[in-house]
């Protein structure tokens, strides 16, 4: 199990369209992946879970992955967030 912290850079945070891109990317990995904000942890492959965190621009979240491709999963998801979802 590995984790990394990332800061949300896009204007709308992880809402609607960016959240959908994030979840699609998370689902492309075999590992179990979670998003953690403060004391809440949700499945990164669940749209409702990710949206329920209310993640906005400037917020730092923790990505956690556990499985065969955990390193690739965190690298890919971090890179997606760093691009600002191509806004």
mmCIF file of N, CA and C in Angstrom:
data_model
loop_
_atom_site.group_PDB
_atom_site.id
_atom_site.type_symbol
_atom_site.label_atom_id
_atom_site.label_comp_id
_atom_site.label_asym_id
_atom_site.label_seq_id
_atom_site.Cartn_x
_atom_site.Cartn_y
_atom_site.Cartn_z
ATOM 1 N N UNK A 1 0.852 -1.179 0.000
ATOM 2 C CA UNK A 1 0.000 0.000 0.000
ATOM 3 C C UNK A 1 0.890 1.232 0.000
ATOM 4 N N UNK A 2 0.601 2.158 -0.920
ATOM 5 C CA UNK A 2 1.347 3.410 -0.993
ATOM 6 C C UNK A 2 0.363 4.574 -1.072
ATOM 7 N N UNK A 3 0.860 5.769 -0.760
ATOM 8 C CA UNK A 3 -0.002 6.949 -0.822
ATOM 9 C C UNK A 3 0.810 8.163 -1.243
ATOM 10 N N UNK A 4 0.104 9.185 -1.707
ATOM 11 C CA UNK A 4 0.744 10.456 -2.028
ATOM 12 C C UNK A 4 -0.280 11.574 -1.872
ATOM 13 N N UNK A 5 0.211 12.760 -1.557
ATOM 14 C CA UNK A 5 -0.649 13.934 -1.437
ATOM 15 C C UNK A 5 -0.594 14.720 -2.735
ATOM 16 N N UNK A 6 -1.747 15.205 -3.175
ATOM 17 C CA UNK A 6 -1.827 16.044 -4.370
ATOM 18 C C UNK A 6 -2.723 17.235 -4.079
ATOM 19 N N UNK A 7 -2.421 18.345 -4.731
ATOM 20 C CA UNK A 7 -3.228 19.558 -4.577
ATOM 21 C C UNK A 7 -4.028 19.784 -5.845
ATOM 22 N N UNK A 8 -5.303 20.043 -5.670
ATOM 23 C CA UNK A 8 -6.211 20.261 -6.799
ATOM 24 C C UNK A 8 -5.945 21.642 -7.396
ATOM 25 N N UNK A 9 -5.709 21.686 -8.712
ATOM 26 C CA UNK A 9 -5.331 22.934 -9.378
ATOM 27 C C UNK A 9 -6.406 23.505 -10.299
ATOM 28 N N UNK A 10 -7.329 22.653 -10.745
ATOM 29 C CA UNK A 10 -8.329 23.164 -11.688
ATOM 30 C C UNK A 10 -9.389 23.990 -10.949
ATOM 31 N N UNK A 11 -10.070 24.865 -11.680
ATOM 32 C CA UNK A 11 -10.980 25.840 -11.075
ATOM 33 C C UNK A 11 -12.180 25.254 -10.356
ATOM 34 N N UNK A 12 -12.722 24.161 -10.852
ATOM 35 C CA UNK A 12 -13.950 23.620 -10.246
ATOM 36 C C UNK A 12 -13.690 22.468 -9.279
ATOM 37 N N UNK A 13 -12.436 22.079 -9.107
ATOM 38 C CA UNK A 13 -12.140 20.969 -8.206
ATOM 39 C C UNK A 13 -12.560 19.639 -8.827
ATOM 40 N N UNK A 14 -12.879 18.670 -7.978
ATOM 41 C CA UNK A 14 -13.317 17.362 -8.474
ATOM 42 C C UNK A 14 -14.836 17.294 -8.457
ATOM 43 N N UNK A 15 -15.446 18.019 -9.389
ATOM 44 C CA UNK A 15 -16.897 18.035 -9.521
ATOM 45 C C UNK A 15 -17.263 17.652 -10.941
ATOM 46 N N UNK A 16 -18.379 17.008 -11.096
ATOM 47 C CA UNK A 16 -18.966 16.644 -12.392
ATOM 48 C C UNK A 16 -17.961 16.095 -13.399
ATOM 49 N N UNK A 17 -17.617 16.891 -14.392
ATOM 50 C CA UNK A 17 -16.789 16.392 -15.496
ATOM 51 C C UNK A 17 -15.385 15.966 -15.047
ATOM 52 N N UNK A 18 -14.641 16.802 -14.291
ATOM 53 C CA UNK A 18 -13.316 16.353 -13.851
ATOM 54 C C UNK A 18 -13.381 15.083 -12.999
ATOM 55 N N UNK A 19 -14.397 14.969 -12.172
ATOM 56 C CA UNK A 19 -14.548 13.765 -11.339
ATOM 57 C C UNK A 19 -14.776 12.541 -12.214
ATOM 58 N N UNK A 20 -15.522 12.698 -13.277
ATOM 59 C CA UNK A 20 -15.771 11.589 -14.199
ATOM 60 C C UNK A 20 -14.470 11.128 -14.853
ATOM 61 N N UNK A 21 -13.637 12.088 -15.297
ATOM 62 C CA UNK A 21 -12.338 11.739 -15.876
ATOM 63 C C UNK A 21 -11.471 11.011 -14.846
ATOM 64 N N UNK A 22 -11.484 11.511 -13.618
ATOM 65 C CA UNK A 22 -10.688 10.919 -12.544
ATOM 66 C C UNK A 22 -11.114 9.478 -12.282
ATOM 67 N N UNK A 23 -12.407 9.252 -12.214
ATOM 68 C CA UNK A 23 -12.938 7.919 -11.920
ATOM 69 C C UNK A 23 -12.667 6.950 -13.068
ATOM 70 N N UNK A 24 -12.801 7.428 -14.297
ATOM 71 C CA UNK A 24 -12.487 6.579 -15.448
ATOM 72 C C UNK A 24 -11.023 6.146 -15.410
ATOM 73 N N UNK A 25 -10.153 7.082 -15.063
ATOM 74 C CA UNK A 25 -8.720 6.766 -14.962
ATOM 75 C C UNK A 25 -8.490 5.770 -13.822
ATOM 76 N N UNK A 26 -9.114 5.988 -12.676
ATOM 77 C CA UNK A 26 -8.965 5.084 -11.525
ATOM 78 C C UNK A 26 -9.427 3.676 -11.885
ATOM 79 N N UNK A 27 -10.506 3.582 -12.646
ATOM 80 C CA UNK A 27 -11.048 2.279 -13.030
ATOM 81 C C UNK A 27 -10.172 1.542 -14.037
ATOM 82 N N UNK A 28 -9.219 2.233 -14.631
ATOM 83 C CA UNK A 28 -8.333 1.578 -15.592
ATOM 84 C C UNK A 28 -7.221 0.786 -14.893
ATOM 85 N N UNK A 29 -7.148 0.891 -13.576
ATOM 86 C CA UNK A 29 -6.137 0.158 -12.800
ATOM 87 C C UNK A 29 -6.777 -0.986 -12.028
ATOM 88 N N UNK A 30 -5.988 -2.029 -11.789
ATOM 89 C CA UNK A 30 -6.480 -3.188 -11.045
ATOM 90 C C UNK A 30 -6.458 -2.953 -9.542
ATOM 91 N N UNK A 31 -5.570 -2.098 -9.081
ATOM 92 C CA UNK A 31 -5.410 -1.842 -7.644
ATOM 93 C C UNK A 31 -6.664 -1.227 -7.031
ATOM 94 N N UNK A 32 -6.803 -1.421 -5.740
ATOM 95 C CA UNK A 32 -7.822 -0.698 -4.986
ATOM 96 C C UNK A 32 -7.271 0.706 -4.744
ATOM 97 N N UNK A 33 -8.113 1.712 -4.979
ATOM 98 C CA UNK A 33 -7.657 3.100 -4.857
ATOM 99 C C UNK A 33 -8.671 3.881 -4.026
ATOM 100 N N UNK A 34 -8.152 4.707 -3.128
ATOM 101 C CA UNK A 34 -9.011 5.536 -2.287
ATOM 102 C C UNK A 34 -8.556 6.982 -2.350
ATOM 103 N N UNK A 35 -9.503 7.873 -2.094
ATOM 104 C CA UNK A 35 -9.224 9.297 -1.953
ATOM 105 C C UNK A 35 -9.538 9.649 -0.503
ATOM 106 N N UNK A 36 -8.597 10.331 0.135
ATOM 107 C CA UNK A 36 -8.793 10.696 1.526
ATOM 108 C C UNK A 36 -8.714 12.212 1.673
ATOM 109 N N UNK A 37 -9.708 12.779 2.341
ATOM 110 C CA UNK A 37 -9.738 14.209 2.640
ATOM 111 C C UNK A 37 -10.049 14.336 4.125
ATOM 112 N N UNK A 38 -9.108 14.920 4.855
ATOM 113 C CA UNK A 38 -9.224 15.042 6.303
ATOM 114 C C UNK A 38 -9.454 13.659 6.907
ATOM 115 N N UNK A 39 -10.595 13.406 7.515
ATOM 116 C CA UNK A 39 -10.812 12.113 8.166
ATOM 117 C C UNK A 39 -11.730 11.188 7.376
ATOM 118 N N UNK A 40 -12.036 11.540 6.123
ATOM 119 C CA UNK A 40 -12.925 10.704 5.297
ATOM 120 C C UNK A 40 -12.155 10.041 4.179
ATOM 121 N N UNK A 41 -12.455 8.773 3.947
ATOM 122 C CA UNK A 41 -11.824 8.010 2.863
ATOM 123 C C UNK A 41 -12.920 7.375 2.030
ATOM 124 N N UNK A 42 -12.825 7.573 0.686
ATOM 125 C CA UNK A 42 -13.823 6.993 -0.213
ATOM 126 C C UNK A 42 -13.120 6.235 -1.336
ATOM 127 N N UNK A 43 -13.862 5.353 -1.957
ATOM 128 C CA UNK A 43 -13.379 4.591 -3.098
ATOM 129 C C UNK A 43 -13.205 5.550 -4.282
ATOM 130 N N UNK A 44 -11.987 5.593 -4.837
ATOM 131 C CA UNK A 44 -11.702 6.489 -5.962
ATOM 132 C C UNK A 44 -12.396 6.057 -7.245
ATOM 133 N N UNK A 45 -12.980 4.859 -7.250
ATOM 134 C CA UNK A 45 -13.677 4.359 -8.430
ATOM 135 C C UNK A 45 -15.179 4.597 -8.347
ATOM 136 N N UNK A 46 -15.612 5.336 -7.330
ATOM 137 C CA UNK A 46 -17.028 5.631 -7.112
ATOM 138 C C UNK A 46 -17.299 7.117 -7.320
ATOM 139 N N UNK A 47 -18.107 7.437 -8.321
ATOM 140 C CA UNK A 47 -18.437 8.838 -8.597
ATOM 141 C C UNK A 47 -19.114 9.485 -7.397
ATOM 142 N N UNK A 48 -20.097 8.820 -6.835
ATOM 143 C CA UNK A 48 -20.805 9.373 -5.687
ATOM 144 C C UNK A 48 -19.861 9.602 -4.507
ATOM 145 N N UNK A 49 -18.959 8.645 -4.280
ATOM 146 C CA UNK A 49 -18.004 8.787 -3.186
ATOM 147 C C UNK A 49 -17.105 9.993 -3.368
ATOM 148 N N UNK A 50 -16.528 10.134 -4.558
ATOM 149 C CA UNK A 50 -15.621 11.252 -4.829
ATOM 150 C C UNK A 50 -16.363 12.587 -4.743
ATOM 151 N N UNK A 51 -17.548 12.656 -5.333
ATOM 152 C CA UNK A 51 -18.321 13.899 -5.278
ATOM 153 C C UNK A 51 -18.704 14.269 -3.848
ATOM 154 N N UNK A 52 -18.943 13.261 -3.004
ATOM 155 C CA UNK A 52 -19.374 13.522 -1.630
ATOM 156 C C UNK A 52 -18.302 14.203 -0.792
ATOM 157 N N UNK A 53 -17.051 14.161 -1.237
ATOM 158 C CA UNK A 53 -15.973 14.812 -0.483
ATOM 159 C C UNK A 53 -15.956 16.329 -0.672
ATOM 160 N N UNK A 54 -16.598 16.817 -1.716
ATOM 161 C CA UNK A 54 -16.644 18.265 -1.951
ATOM 162 C C UNK A 54 -15.261 18.869 -2.164
ATOM 163 N N UNK A 55 -14.486 18.265 -3.019
ATOM 164 C CA UNK A 55 -13.103 18.694 -3.249
ATOM 165 C C UNK A 55 -13.081 19.911 -4.175
ATOM 166 N N UNK A 56 -12.453 20.998 -3.711
ATOM 167 C CA UNK A 56 -12.407 22.253 -4.467
ATOM 168 C C UNK A 56 -10.953 22.654 -4.752
ATOM 169 N N UNK A 57 -10.790 23.667 -5.597
ATOM 170 C CA UNK A 57 -9.467 24.159 -5.985
ATOM 171 C C UNK A 57 -8.649 24.538 -4.752
ATOM 172 N N UNK A 58 -7.381 24.151 -4.773
ATOM 173 C CA UNK A 58 -6.471 24.487 -3.692
ATOM 174 C C UNK A 58 -6.436 23.480 -2.554
ATOM 175 N N UNK A 59 -7.359 22.549 -2.552
ATOM 176 C CA UNK A 59 -7.435 21.542 -1.496
ATOM 177 C C UNK A 59 -6.393 20.453 -1.743
ATOM 178 N N UNK A 60 -5.791 19.959 -0.665
ATOM 179 C CA UNK A 60 -4.855 18.846 -0.770
ATOM 180 C C UNK A 60 -5.553 17.572 -0.318
ATOM 181 N N UNK A 61 -5.464 16.552 -1.154
ATOM 182 C CA UNK A 61 -6.066 15.257 -0.840
ATOM 183 C C UNK A 61 -4.973 14.193 -0.864
ATOM 184 N N UNK A 62 -5.261 13.058 -0.276
ATOM 185 C CA UNK A 62 -4.331 11.939 -0.283
ATOM 186 C C UNK A 62 -4.896 10.832 -1.158
ATOM 187 N N UNK A 63 -4.090 10.348 -2.081
ATOM 188 C CA UNK A 63 -4.454 9.207 -2.909
ATOM 189 C C UNK A 63 -3.760 7.982 -2.330
ATOM 190 N N UNK A 64 -4.500 6.904 -2.170
ATOM 191 C CA UNK A 64 -3.968 5.669 -1.591
ATOM 192 C C UNK A 64 -4.268 4.530 -2.557
ATOM 193 N N UNK A 65 -3.256 3.725 -2.844
ATOM 194 C CA UNK A 65 -3.444 2.587 -3.753
ATOM 195 C C UNK A 65 -2.833 1.336 -3.140
ATOM 196 N N UNK A 66 -3.488 0.210 -3.393
ATOM 197 C CA UNK A 66 -3.013 -1.073 -2.898
ATOM 198 C C UNK A 66 -3.290 -2.138 -3.953
ATOM 199 N N UNK A 67 -2.238 -2.718 -4.497
ATOM 200 C CA UNK A 67 -2.425 -3.759 -5.494
ATOM 201 C C UNK A 67 -1.234 -3.889 -6.424
ATOM 202 N N UNK A 68 -1.404 -4.699 -7.442
ATOM 203 C CA UNK A 68 -0.318 -5.036 -8.363
ATOM 204 C C UNK A 68 0.235 -3.822 -9.107
ATOM 205 N N UNK A 69 -0.625 -2.879 -9.469
ATOM 206 C CA UNK A 69 -0.182 -1.703 -10.235
ATOM 207 C C UNK A 69 -0.337 -0.410 -9.435
ATOM 208 N N UNK A 70 -0.120 -0.484 -8.113
ATOM 209 C CA UNK A 70 -0.351 0.670 -7.244
ATOM 210 C C UNK A 70 0.522 1.875 -7.602
ATOM 211 N N UNK A 71 1.785 1.642 -7.941
ATOM 212 C CA UNK A 71 2.674 2.756 -8.311
ATOM 213 C C UNK A 71 2.190 3.461 -9.567
ATOM 214 N N UNK A 72 1.848 2.664 -10.572
ATOM 215 C CA UNK A 72 1.358 3.237 -11.830
ATOM 216 C C UNK A 72 0.050 3.989 -11.603
ATOM 217 N N UNK A 73 -0.797 3.460 -10.747
ATOM 218 C CA UNK A 73 -2.089 4.104 -10.462
ATOM 219 C C UNK A 73 -1.884 5.484 -9.855
ATOM 220 N N UNK A 74 -1.025 5.578 -8.853
ATOM 221 C CA UNK A 74 -0.805 6.879 -8.221
ATOM 222 C C UNK A 74 -0.114 7.852 -9.163
ATOM 223 N N UNK A 75 0.831 7.366 -9.942
ATOM 224 C CA UNK A 75 1.501 8.233 -10.917
ATOM 225 C C UNK A 75 0.510 8.764 -11.942
ATOM 226 N N UNK A 76 -0.330 7.885 -12.480
ATOM 227 C CA UNK A 76 -1.304 8.286 -13.496
ATOM 228 C C UNK A 76 -2.342 9.262 -12.963
ATOM 229 N N UNK A 77 -2.871 8.990 -11.778
ATOM 230 C CA UNK A 77 -3.892 9.871 -11.201
ATOM 231 C C UNK A 77 -3.293 11.210 -10.780
ATOM 232 N N UNK A 78 -2.073 11.197 -10.234
ATOM 233 C CA UNK A 78 -1.409 12.443 -9.862
ATOM 234 C C UNK A 78 -1.149 13.302 -11.101
ATOM 235 N N UNK A 79 -0.705 12.660 -12.172
ATOM 236 C CA UNK A 79 -0.441 13.389 -13.420
ATOM 237 C C UNK A 79 -1.730 14.004 -13.962
ATOM 238 N N UNK A 80 -2.832 13.271 -13.895
ATOM 239 C CA UNK A 80 -4.109 13.797 -14.357
ATOM 240 C C UNK A 80 -4.515 15.031 -13.552
ATOM 241 N N UNK A 81 -4.365 14.973 -12.250
ATOM 242 C CA UNK A 81 -4.703 16.111 -11.397
ATOM 243 C C UNK A 81 -3.775 17.281 -11.683
ATOM 244 N N UNK A 82 -2.482 17.007 -11.871
ATOM 245 C CA UNK A 82 -1.510 18.077 -12.143
ATOM 246 C C UNK A 82 -1.788 18.810 -13.440
ATOM 247 N N UNK A 83 -2.399 18.137 -14.419
ATOM 248 C CA UNK A 83 -2.709 18.810 -15.685
ATOM 249 C C UNK A 83 -3.911 19.738 -15.552
ATOM 250 N N UNK A 84 -4.615 19.681 -14.417
ATOM 251 C CA UNK A 84 -5.817 20.487 -14.247
ATOM 252 C C UNK A 84 -6.955 19.974 -15.098
ATOM 253 N N UNK A 85 -6.916 18.690 -15.457
ATOM 254 C CA UNK A 85 -7.952 18.053 -16.277
ATOM 255 C C UNK A 85 -8.119 18.755 -17.601
ATOM 256 N N UNK A 86 -6.996 19.291 -18.120
ATOM 257 C CA UNK A 86 -6.956 19.950 -19.432
ATOM 258 C C UNK A 86 -7.956 21.084 -19.543
ATOM 259 N N UNK A 87 -8.082 21.832 -18.476
ATOM 260 C CA UNK A 87 -9.003 22.985 -18.488
ATOM 261 C C UNK A 87 -8.452 24.108 -19.332
#
